[in-house]
Each structure stands twice: as structure tokens, then as C-alpha cells.
Short mmCIF file of C-alpha atoms in Angstrom, two decimals:
data_model
loop_
_atom_site.label_atom_id
_atom_site.label_comp_id
_atom_site.label_asym_id
_atom_site.label_seq_id
_atom_site.Cartn_x
_atom_site.Cartn_y
_atom_site.Cartn_z
CA MET A 1 -26.16 -62.03 -95.22
CA ALA A 2 -24.59 -60.37 -92.15
CA PHE A 3 -27.66 -58.16 -91.77
CA LYS A 4 -30.00 -61.16 -91.93
CA ILE A 5 -28.01 -63.05 -89.28
CA ALA A 6 -27.89 -59.92 -87.08
CA VAL A 7 -31.66 -59.45 -87.28
CA GLY A 8 -32.20 -63.12 -86.46
CA SER A 9 -29.92 -62.89 -83.43
CA ILE A 10 -31.70 -59.77 -82.15
CA SER A 11 -35.14 -61.33 -82.70
CA SER A 12 -34.17 -64.40 -80.67
CA SER A 13 -33.80 -62.19 -77.56
CA LYS A 14 -36.53 -59.60 -78.02
CA LEU A 15 -36.85 -58.37 -74.42
CA ARG A 16 -33.11 -58.06 -73.89
CA SER A 17 -32.65 -56.27 -77.21
CA MET A 18 -35.54 -53.93 -76.44
CA LEU A 19 -34.09 -52.98 -73.05
CA THR A 20 -30.69 -52.47 -74.64
CA THR A 21 -32.19 -50.23 -77.31
CA LEU A 22 -34.05 -48.16 -74.71
CA GLY A 23 -30.91 -46.23 -73.73
CA ILE A 24 -30.29 -45.25 -77.35
CA VAL A 25 -33.96 -44.32 -77.84
CA ILE A 26 -33.96 -42.01 -74.82
CA GLY A 27 -30.59 -40.46 -75.72
CA VAL A 28 -31.41 -39.77 -79.38
CA ALA A 29 -34.91 -38.51 -78.49
CA ALA A 30 -33.48 -36.15 -75.87
CA VAL A 31 -30.82 -34.79 -78.22
CA ILE A 32 -33.26 -34.20 -81.09
CA ALA A 33 -35.95 -32.70 -78.84
CA ASN A 34 -33.45 -30.32 -77.26
CA VAL A 35 -31.95 -29.26 -80.59
CA SER A 36 -35.44 -28.61 -81.94
CA LEU A 37 -36.46 -26.69 -78.82
CA GLY A 38 -33.30 -24.59 -79.05
CA ALA A 39 -34.06 -23.74 -82.68
CA SER A 40 -37.69 -22.98 -81.81
CA PHE A 41 -36.69 -20.68 -78.95
CA SER A 42 -34.23 -18.86 -81.21
CA GLN A 43 -36.92 -18.35 -83.85
CA PHE A 44 -39.38 -17.20 -81.18
CA PHE A 45 -36.95 -14.63 -79.80
CA GLU A 46 -36.17 -13.38 -83.32
CA ASP A 47 -39.88 -13.02 -84.04
CA GLU A 48 -40.42 -11.16 -80.75
CA ILE A 49 -37.52 -8.82 -81.43
CA GLY A 50 -38.71 -8.31 -85.00
CA ALA A 51 -42.16 -7.37 -83.67
CA SER A 52 -40.54 -4.35 -82.00
CA GLY A 53 -39.59 -2.96 -85.40
CA ASP A 54 -37.54 -3.80 -88.45
CA ASN A 55 -33.81 -2.98 -88.38
CA PHE A 56 -34.30 -0.76 -85.35
CA ILE A 57 -31.74 1.39 -83.55
CA VAL A 58 -32.75 2.71 -80.13
CA ILE A 59 -31.14 5.60 -78.29
CA PHE A 60 -32.13 6.88 -74.86
CA SER A 61 -30.58 9.57 -72.72
CA ASN A 62 -29.03 8.92 -69.32
CA ASP A 63 -29.96 12.38 -68.06
CA VAL A 64 -32.37 15.26 -68.73
CA ASN A 65 -31.80 17.99 -71.32
CA VAL A 66 -29.47 15.85 -73.45
CA PHE A 67 -31.37 15.63 -76.74
CA SER A 68 -33.03 18.40 -78.70
CA ASP A 69 -34.21 19.12 -82.24
CA ASN A 70 -30.57 19.49 -83.30
CA GLN A 71 -29.85 15.84 -82.52
CA PHE A 72 -33.11 14.72 -84.10
CA ASP A 73 -32.32 16.56 -87.35
CA LEU A 74 -28.81 15.12 -87.29
CA LEU A 75 -30.01 11.54 -86.87
CA ARG A 76 -32.81 11.53 -89.41
CA ASN A 77 -30.40 12.90 -92.02
CA THR A 78 -27.75 10.26 -91.32
CA PRO A 79 -27.06 8.06 -94.38
CA GLY A 80 -28.76 4.67 -94.01
CA ILE A 81 -31.51 5.94 -91.68
CA VAL A 82 -34.92 5.56 -93.35
CA GLY A 83 -37.14 6.29 -90.36
CA ALA A 84 -36.78 8.32 -87.17
CA SER A 85 -38.96 9.42 -84.30
CA PRO A 86 -38.19 11.18 -81.00
CA VAL A 87 -39.72 9.69 -77.87
CA ILE A 88 -40.43 10.56 -74.24
CA GLN A 89 -41.43 7.89 -71.78
CA LYS A 90 -42.97 8.61 -68.37
CA PRO A 91 -45.71 7.14 -66.17
CA ALA A 92 -48.90 9.12 -65.61
CA THR A 93 -52.21 8.73 -63.80
CA VAL A 94 -55.04 7.90 -66.19
CA GLU A 95 -58.67 8.29 -65.17
CA TYR A 96 -61.55 6.66 -67.02
CA GLY A 97 -65.00 6.48 -65.52
CA SER A 98 -64.63 6.06 -61.78
CA SER A 99 -61.23 4.31 -61.81
CA GLU A 100 -57.64 5.52 -61.94
CA ARG A 101 -54.56 3.63 -63.05
CA SER A 102 -50.86 4.39 -63.31
CA ILE A 103 -49.86 3.73 -66.93
CA GLU A 104 -46.69 4.18 -68.96
CA MET A 105 -47.11 7.08 -71.37
CA PHE A 106 -45.19 7.24 -74.62
CA GLY A 107 -44.87 10.60 -76.32
CA THR A 108 -43.89 10.32 -79.97
CA THR A 109 -44.65 11.41 -83.54
CA GLU A 110 -46.57 9.91 -86.42
CA GLY A 111 -43.34 8.36 -87.71
CA TYR A 112 -43.28 5.95 -84.81
CA GLU A 113 -46.08 3.89 -86.33
CA ARG A 114 -43.58 2.57 -88.87
CA VAL A 115 -40.45 2.71 -86.74
CA GLY A 116 -42.07 0.91 -83.81
CA ASN A 117 -43.99 -1.54 -86.01
CA ILE A 118 -47.32 -0.48 -84.50
CA ASN A 119 -50.37 -2.28 -85.88
CA LEU A 120 -53.84 -0.98 -85.06
CA GLU A 121 -56.96 -2.98 -84.39
CA SER A 122 -59.16 0.09 -84.83
CA GLY A 123 -58.85 3.80 -85.49
CA ASN A 124 -55.69 5.59 -86.59
CA PHE A 125 -52.27 6.37 -85.19
CA LEU A 126 -51.11 9.83 -84.15
CA SER A 127 -50.44 12.56 -86.68
CA ASP A 128 -48.07 15.47 -86.20
CA ASN A 129 -51.04 17.86 -86.18
CA ASP A 130 -52.75 16.15 -83.26
CA ARG A 131 -52.86 17.69 -79.80
CA TYR A 132 -55.01 16.01 -77.17
CA VAL A 133 -55.57 12.58 -78.69
CA ALA A 134 -54.28 9.19 -77.58
CA VAL A 135 -53.67 5.74 -79.02
CA LEU A 136 -54.21 2.99 -76.44
CA GLY A 137 -52.52 -0.36 -76.19
CA TYR A 138 -54.93 -3.29 -76.46
CA GLU A 139 -54.43 -4.35 -72.84
CA ILE A 140 -55.06 -0.81 -71.63
CA ALA A 141 -58.29 -0.51 -73.60
CA ASN A 142 -59.65 -3.95 -72.79
CA GLY A 143 -58.40 -5.02 -69.40
CA LYS A 144 -57.00 -2.20 -67.33
CA PHE A 145 -60.16 -0.38 -66.31
CA ASP A 146 -63.58 -1.39 -64.99
CA ARG A 147 -65.08 -0.79 -68.43
CA ASP A 148 -63.50 -1.29 -71.86
CA ILE A 149 -62.41 1.85 -73.69
CA SER A 150 -63.40 2.40 -77.31
CA ASN A 151 -62.47 4.88 -80.00
CA ARG A 152 -63.74 8.42 -79.39
CA ASN A 153 -64.05 7.82 -75.65
CA SER A 154 -62.33 10.38 -73.42
CA ILE A 155 -59.72 9.78 -70.73
CA ASP A 156 -58.03 12.18 -68.29
CA ILE A 157 -54.24 12.05 -68.08
CA THR A 158 -52.34 13.63 -65.20
CA PHE A 159 -48.57 14.17 -65.25
CA ARG A 160 -46.50 15.06 -62.21
CA ARG A 161 -43.71 17.41 -63.20
CA ASN A 162 -40.21 17.43 -61.77
CA ASP A 163 -41.04 20.54 -59.72
CA GLY A 164 -43.89 18.69 -57.97
CA THR A 165 -46.77 20.41 -59.79
CA GLU A 166 -49.39 18.49 -61.75
CA ARG A 167 -51.04 19.01 -65.12
CA THR A 168 -54.24 17.27 -66.20
CA GLU A 169 -55.77 17.21 -69.68
CA THR A 170 -58.59 15.32 -71.35
CA PHE A 171 -57.64 13.17 -74.35
CA ARG A 172 -59.85 11.63 -77.01
CA VAL A 173 -59.04 8.03 -77.93
CA LYS A 174 -58.04 7.95 -81.58
CA GLY A 175 -56.93 4.34 -82.00
CA ILE A 176 -56.28 1.01 -80.28
CA THR A 177 -53.36 -1.28 -81.07
CA GLU A 178 -53.96 -4.89 -82.08
CA ASP A 179 -53.83 -7.75 -79.62
CA ARG A 180 -50.64 -9.75 -79.81
CA ASP A 181 -49.93 -13.14 -78.29
CA PRO A 182 -48.59 -12.83 -74.75
CA SER A 183 -44.82 -12.99 -74.51
CA PHE A 184 -42.62 -14.28 -71.72
CA VAL A 185 -39.61 -12.34 -73.02
CA GLY A 186 -38.43 -9.94 -70.34
CA GLY A 187 -38.13 -6.23 -70.90
CA GLY A 188 -40.02 -2.99 -70.60
CA PRO A 189 -43.69 -2.41 -71.30
CA ASN A 190 -44.86 -3.63 -74.69
CA PRO A 191 -47.10 -1.59 -77.02
CA GLU A 192 -50.22 -3.29 -75.67
CA GLU A 193 -49.52 -1.79 -72.23
CA ARG A 194 -48.74 1.79 -73.28
CA ILE A 195 -50.64 4.90 -74.20
CA PHE A 196 -49.24 6.92 -77.10
CA ILE A 197 -49.78 10.70 -77.20
CA PRO A 198 -48.24 13.47 -79.34
CA ILE A 199 -44.75 14.27 -78.11
CA SER A 200 -45.34 18.04 -78.38
CA THR A 201 -48.35 17.72 -76.07
CA MET A 202 -46.38 15.65 -73.61
CA GLN A 203 -43.53 18.18 -73.61
CA ASP A 204 -46.00 20.98 -72.94
CA MET A 205 -47.64 19.12 -70.06
CA LEU A 206 -44.26 18.24 -68.53
CA ASN A 207 -42.89 21.74 -69.15
CA ARG A 208 -39.82 20.42 -70.95
CA GLU A 209 -38.34 20.87 -74.41
CA ASP A 210 -35.87 17.98 -74.60
CA TYR A 211 -36.41 14.44 -75.85
CA GLY A 212 -35.91 11.27 -73.87
CA GLY A 213 -34.50 9.36 -76.82
CA PHE A 214 -34.92 8.34 -80.43
CA ALA A 215 -36.24 5.32 -82.32
CA LEU A 216 -34.57 4.84 -85.70
CA THR A 217 -34.94 2.44 -88.61
CA ALA A 218 -31.89 1.42 -90.65
CA SER A 219 -32.09 0.60 -94.34
CA SER A 220 -31.07 -3.06 -93.84
CA LEU A 221 -30.16 -5.53 -91.13
CA GLU A 222 -26.97 -6.44 -92.98
CA ASN A 223 -25.61 -2.89 -92.63
CA ILE A 224 -27.18 -1.98 -89.31
CA ARG A 225 -23.93 -2.25 -87.34
CA GLU A 226 -22.11 0.19 -89.63
CA ILE A 227 -25.09 2.56 -89.64
CA SER A 228 -25.37 2.36 -85.85
CA ASP A 229 -21.66 3.12 -85.47
CA ASP A 230 -22.04 6.14 -87.76
CA VAL A 231 -25.05 7.34 -85.72
CA ASP A 232 -23.03 6.90 -82.53
CA LYS A 233 -20.11 8.96 -83.89
CA ARG A 234 -22.31 11.77 -85.17
CA LEU A 235 -24.32 11.93 -81.96
CA ALA A 236 -21.23 11.90 -79.74
CA ARG A 237 -19.63 14.65 -81.79
CA SER A 238 -22.74 16.84 -81.53
CA LEU A 239 -22.77 16.41 -77.73
CA GLY A 240 -19.08 17.19 -77.33
CA VAL A 241 -17.87 13.66 -76.59
CA PRO A 242 -14.26 13.19 -77.88
CA GLU A 243 -13.94 10.47 -80.50
CA ARG A 244 -11.25 8.73 -78.43
CA GLN A 245 -13.87 8.30 -75.69
CA LEU A 246 -16.45 6.82 -78.03
CA ASP A 247 -16.10 3.33 -76.56
CA ASN A 248 -16.35 4.60 -72.99
CA GLU A 249 -20.00 4.17 -72.06
CA ASP A 250 -19.52 6.10 -68.82
CA VAL A 251 -18.55 9.26 -70.71
CA LYS A 252 -21.42 9.32 -73.17
CA PRO A 253 -24.69 10.80 -71.80
CA TYR A 254 -26.75 8.27 -73.74
CA THR A 255 -27.07 4.56 -74.51
CA ILE A 256 -27.43 3.11 -77.99
CA PHE A 257 -28.22 -0.40 -79.15
CA ASN A 258 -29.53 -2.02 -82.32
CA GLN A 259 -31.43 -5.08 -83.44
CA ALA A 260 -28.32 -7.00 -84.55
CA GLU A 261 -26.74 -6.67 -81.10
CA ILE A 262 -29.86 -7.99 -79.39
CA LEU A 263 -30.10 -10.88 -81.85
CA ASP A 264 -26.47 -11.75 -81.09
CA GLN A 265 -27.11 -11.74 -77.36
CA VAL A 266 -30.23 -13.84 -77.73
CA GLY A 267 -28.32 -16.22 -80.02
CA GLN A 268 -25.58 -16.65 -77.44
CA ILE A 269 -28.11 -17.35 -74.69
CA SER A 270 -30.00 -19.83 -76.88
CA ALA A 271 -26.77 -21.55 -77.94
CA GLY A 272 -25.59 -21.83 -74.34
CA LEU A 273 -28.94 -23.23 -73.21
CA SER A 274 -29.04 -25.70 -76.10
CA ALA A 275 -25.46 -26.83 -75.40
CA LEU A 276 -26.32 -27.45 -71.74
CA LEU A 277 -29.45 -29.43 -72.59
CA ILE A 278 -27.68 -31.46 -75.27
CA SER A 279 -24.79 -32.22 -72.90
CA VAL A 280 -27.24 -33.65 -70.39
CA ALA A 281 -28.96 -35.63 -73.16
CA LEU A 282 -25.63 -37.07 -74.33
CA ILE A 283 -25.31 -38.81 -70.97
CA SER A 284 -28.22 -41.02 -72.02
CA LEU A 285 -26.35 -41.87 -75.22
CA VAL A 286 -23.27 -42.84 -73.22
CA VAL A 287 -25.41 -45.07 -71.01
CA GLY A 288 -27.03 -46.51 -74.13
CA SER A 289 -23.67 -47.27 -75.73
CA ILE A 290 -22.54 -49.04 -72.57
CA GLY A 291 -25.74 -51.08 -72.72
CA ILE A 292 -25.04 -52.09 -76.33
CA MET A 293 -21.47 -53.06 -75.47
CA ASN A 294 -22.67 -55.09 -72.50
CA ILE A 295 -25.29 -56.99 -74.50
CA MET A 296 -22.82 -57.67 -77.29
CA LEU A 297 -20.26 -59.05 -74.82
CA VAL A 298 -22.95 -61.32 -73.38
CA THR A 299 -23.92 -62.33 -76.90
CA VAL A 300 -20.32 -63.20 -77.73
CA THR A 301 -20.13 -65.41 -74.64
CA GLU A 302 -23.44 -67.11 -75.37
CA ARG A 303 -22.51 -67.76 -79.01
CA THR A 304 -18.98 -69.00 -78.42
CA ARG A 305 -19.66 -72.42 -79.91
CA GLU A 306 -21.48 -70.80 -82.85
CA ILE A 307 -18.47 -68.57 -83.47
CA GLY A 308 -16.17 -71.58 -83.35
CA LEU A 309 -18.38 -73.40 -85.86
CA MET A 310 -18.41 -70.40 -88.22
CA LYS A 311 -14.63 -70.12 -88.14
CA ALA A 312 -14.32 -73.89 -88.61
CA VAL A 313 -16.35 -73.77 -91.84
CA GLY A 314 -14.29 -70.92 -93.27
CA TYR A 315 -15.45 -67.60 -91.75
CA THR A 316 -12.49 -65.28 -91.55
CA TYR A 317 -11.55 -62.79 -88.83
CA TYR A 318 -13.12 -59.97 -90.83
CA ASP A 319 -16.31 -61.99 -91.53
CA VAL A 320 -16.94 -62.50 -87.83
CA LEU A 321 -15.91 -58.92 -87.04
CA ILE A 322 -18.34 -57.47 -89.58
CA LEU A 323 -21.12 -59.81 -88.42
CA PHE A 324 -21.02 -58.59 -84.83
CA ILE A 325 -20.49 -54.94 -85.75
CA VAL A 326 -23.53 -55.09 -88.04
CA GLU A 327 -25.57 -56.56 -85.20
CA SER A 328 -24.49 -53.71 -82.93
CA VAL A 329 -25.26 -51.12 -85.61
CA VAL A 330 -28.71 -52.61 -86.21
CA ILE A 331 -29.52 -52.21 -82.49
CA GLY A 332 -28.28 -48.62 -82.56
CA LEU A 333 -30.07 -47.83 -85.81
CA PHE A 334 -33.35 -49.27 -84.57
CA GLY A 335 -33.01 -47.17 -81.43
CA GLY A 336 -32.16 -44.17 -83.58
CA ILE A 337 -35.31 -44.51 -85.68
CA ILE A 338 -37.58 -44.76 -82.65
CA GLY A 339 -35.63 -42.05 -80.81
CA THR A 340 -35.87 -39.68 -83.77
CA ILE A 341 -39.64 -40.14 -84.01
CA MET A 342 -40.07 -39.71 -80.24
CA GLY A 343 -37.78 -36.67 -80.23
CA LEU A 344 -39.75 -34.95 -83.01
CA LEU A 345 -43.08 -35.76 -81.35
CA GLY A 346 -41.77 -34.56 -77.99
CA ALA A 347 -40.48 -31.32 -79.50
CA TYR A 348 -43.79 -30.76 -81.28
CA GLY A 349 -45.71 -31.28 -78.03
CA ALA A 350 -43.41 -28.91 -76.09
CA ASN A 351 -43.60 -26.26 -78.82
CA THR A 352 -47.38 -26.49 -78.86
CA PHE A 353 -47.60 -26.26 -75.07
CA LEU A 354 -45.23 -23.25 -74.91
CA ASP A 355 -46.77 -21.62 -77.99
CA LEU A 356 -43.45 -21.66 -79.83
CA PRO A 357 -42.98 -21.89 -83.59
CA ASN A 358 -42.31 -25.43 -84.77
CA VAL A 359 -38.77 -25.52 -86.13
CA PHE A 360 -37.49 -28.93 -87.23
CA PRO A 361 -34.18 -28.54 -89.08
CA VAL A 362 -33.65 -31.23 -91.73
CA GLU A 363 -30.35 -32.09 -90.11
CA LEU A 364 -32.23 -33.39 -87.07
CA ILE A 365 -33.02 -36.70 -88.77
CA ILE A 366 -29.45 -36.93 -90.05
CA ILE A 367 -28.21 -36.31 -86.51
CA GLY A 368 -30.55 -38.99 -85.15
CA PHE A 369 -29.44 -41.68 -87.57
CA GLY A 370 -25.80 -40.58 -87.54
CA VAL A 371 -25.50 -40.62 -83.76
CA ALA A 372 -27.28 -43.97 -83.52
CA VAL A 373 -25.01 -45.62 -86.10
CA LEU A 374 -21.91 -44.07 -84.55
CA VAL A 375 -22.87 -45.30 -81.08
CA GLY A 376 -23.55 -48.75 -82.48
CA VAL A 377 -20.19 -48.94 -84.23
CA ILE A 378 -18.21 -47.66 -81.24
CA ALA A 379 -20.03 -49.93 -78.77
CA GLY A 380 -19.71 -52.97 -81.03
CA VAL A 381 -16.04 -52.78 -81.99
CA TYR A 382 -14.59 -54.36 -78.84
CA PRO A 383 -17.10 -57.25 -78.55
CA ALA A 384 -16.80 -57.90 -82.29
CA SER A 385 -13.01 -57.90 -82.10
CA LYS A 386 -13.16 -60.30 -79.14
CA ALA A 387 -15.42 -62.64 -81.07
CA ALA A 388 -13.29 -62.48 -84.22
CA LYS A 389 -10.10 -63.33 -82.32
CA MET A 390 -11.50 -66.53 -80.80
CA ASP A 391 -9.59 -69.70 -81.48
CA PRO A 392 -12.02 -72.03 -83.33
CA VAL A 393 -10.86 -75.16 -81.44
CA GLU A 394 -11.25 -73.52 -78.05
CA ALA A 395 -14.60 -72.06 -79.08
CA LEU A 396 -15.95 -75.46 -80.17
CA ARG A 397 -14.88 -77.01 -76.87
CA TYR A 398 -16.61 -74.21 -74.84
CA GLU A 399 -19.51 -75.43 -72.67
#
């Protein structure tokens, strides 16, 4: 009965009710869209990080002549490590046809195909028996030079050594990595913008025997922190770093990080961004609740004689209170339904435009309805209480 009367009262003032509901619609839509966008961004970042390898641990030296075969043997035999590859990273001049480009070179072993999650569009990845062969990133092969580079084509690579001399060799293209969707996540060069060559060849051309770092794969993401800590301890011990100085990053001649740490950092950034956006969106809900309270106060004034008549025929304090609260909740709920739909559509449009995965947590709809009902109840309590407290005689005499 109360619901029917509430709907009738709202229908009698359609334009006013619609304008009142607009604040709730905008607020709920903004909250849901921002929550969905936050979840989509988090999923996107996780996918991007996962594309760099599964359960990865990355170590790179802060100086030359830090890592050697001793450290590599130590790390690949560490419990929990299921994949390991040494790496050297350095720019070089690459010549193909009549054009030259400066490109990031990545010296590594055949194990990096798994550790670095490298997928090939054509050809094969490096093997440990290779010498002067190269695997090109998709962007290098298809957009860096005047002509596209294919498998079995030859390129000239020139390294400048630390002593100022240069070394040039001709490499045969053995494979090309697959094309991935462009990413706006910051960081170093991605696999599509690198050239991979055998690390032994790169060491020979640079006249060096050390490694620049290591790429490792842990057995599971759940245990990656413990495994990474064990790797850190073993590596520090082999390099003469005292265990008491293990937490002092300035003492260690290397830097180590793992996938879990990056996911935590990305999660904190995403959570902070989502909290900021939701806080701004909540302002619309506050404005909407004020609008509901205002319209309900006006309604109480306009229906003073009606309230007096209801109380005269036997409506109690609680009957009148419930009647006006239900009316307020109906306005909020109606705004919540429309706001939820608009929020989901808005999030879908933004995700499509930004090429993000569509993530719509089930709790979004619960949030939409819950917030709308809560706003309606809070905004309607005072006007409803004012109406319920009216003296029936005074209300009937009101003009």
C-alpha cells in the first residue's frame, strides 16, 4: 500500500521527480563506472606484467664485472627456480639495406624463450649452439627500416666497446617475435623493439666475460617472495655482501625484483586512483541526497492537509513515517537502476575505447542498488519524521 501511494505521488510530479533523481543517477553511474574502470586497469596491468613472463625474478648489476658463470650456476640451482637465463643489454647500430638504426640489443640464451615468455610469429628462437644469428622484435622487422626484414635476411650489427673500438658482424635473421597489442605501460623496451642474439657472441663482440643480469622463473607465484629472498641471500653471499647488510640496497652491487612486488605496486597505484575517482563521484551522490531531501520537504509542505486527513482517519506516526521513507527510497532506487545501467554502459564504452579488458564485478550491481537505497533512506528520514510528527488538527487547518 505504501509503495503504491509513493509511486502515485512521484508520478503526479514527473518533471520534478526526474530532476531530483538525476543527481542519484549521475552519482551511482560515476561510482560504478569508476569502480569498473579501476578493476579493468588492474586486470590490464596484471596481463601486461604477465606477458613479460610467468613468476619472473629479474636481477641486473649496478656495475661491470659483477656477475659471472659462478653466479649463474648458483642461481639456476637454487630451490624453487625452474628457469634461468643470463642477459646482457646494450644498444648497437644495425644496418639493413641502405639505412642504419640504433636498436637495443639483448644477448641471452635459448632458455630465455620460456623465461621471457617470447612468442614467435615466424622462425625459431636462439639455441645455445648459435653464433651469428638474430631474432628480431616485430616492430624492428616491420617498421624500423625502409624495407621489412624477413627470416634468412642478413643484417649488420656494430657494437662500440668501452675502450672506444668498434666490432661489426653480419647476422642472419632466424626468427621474428609476434605482434602484440600496443601498451601504454611505461618501462624499458618491450620484446617487439629488441633484437635477440646469442649472449656468447655478444660477449665476444664486446670483449667482456661478465653478465649484465639474470632472468629467472620461480616455481609458483604464491612462493615467489620466499624464493626471491633465498636468491637474494645466496647471491649476496657469493659476492661478499654481509647478511646484516642484505636490506641495504646501496651496499649490494645489484638490484633484484620479482613479479609479486610489481603486482603489489601496480595494485597500490590502481587502488589509489580508484579511491580518488570514487571520492569525486561520491560528491554527486551527496548532491543527489540533498536533492531528495529537498523534494521530500517540499512534498511534506504541499501535502500537509493530506497528512492531516490520513492521521485523522487513523494513520499512526509510524504509518506516515514509513509512507514518506518508502517514497524517498523509491526515488533513490529508480535513480540507482538507471545509474547502474548508465555506469555499466559508460564503463564498457571507456574500456572499448582504451582497449582494456571488460571487468564488471558482480558486486557492482549490489553497490548500485545498495547505495541508492541507502541514500534514499538517509535523505528521507528527516522529511518523513517531520511529516509524521504533524498535529492532525493543525495540518487540516493548513492553507
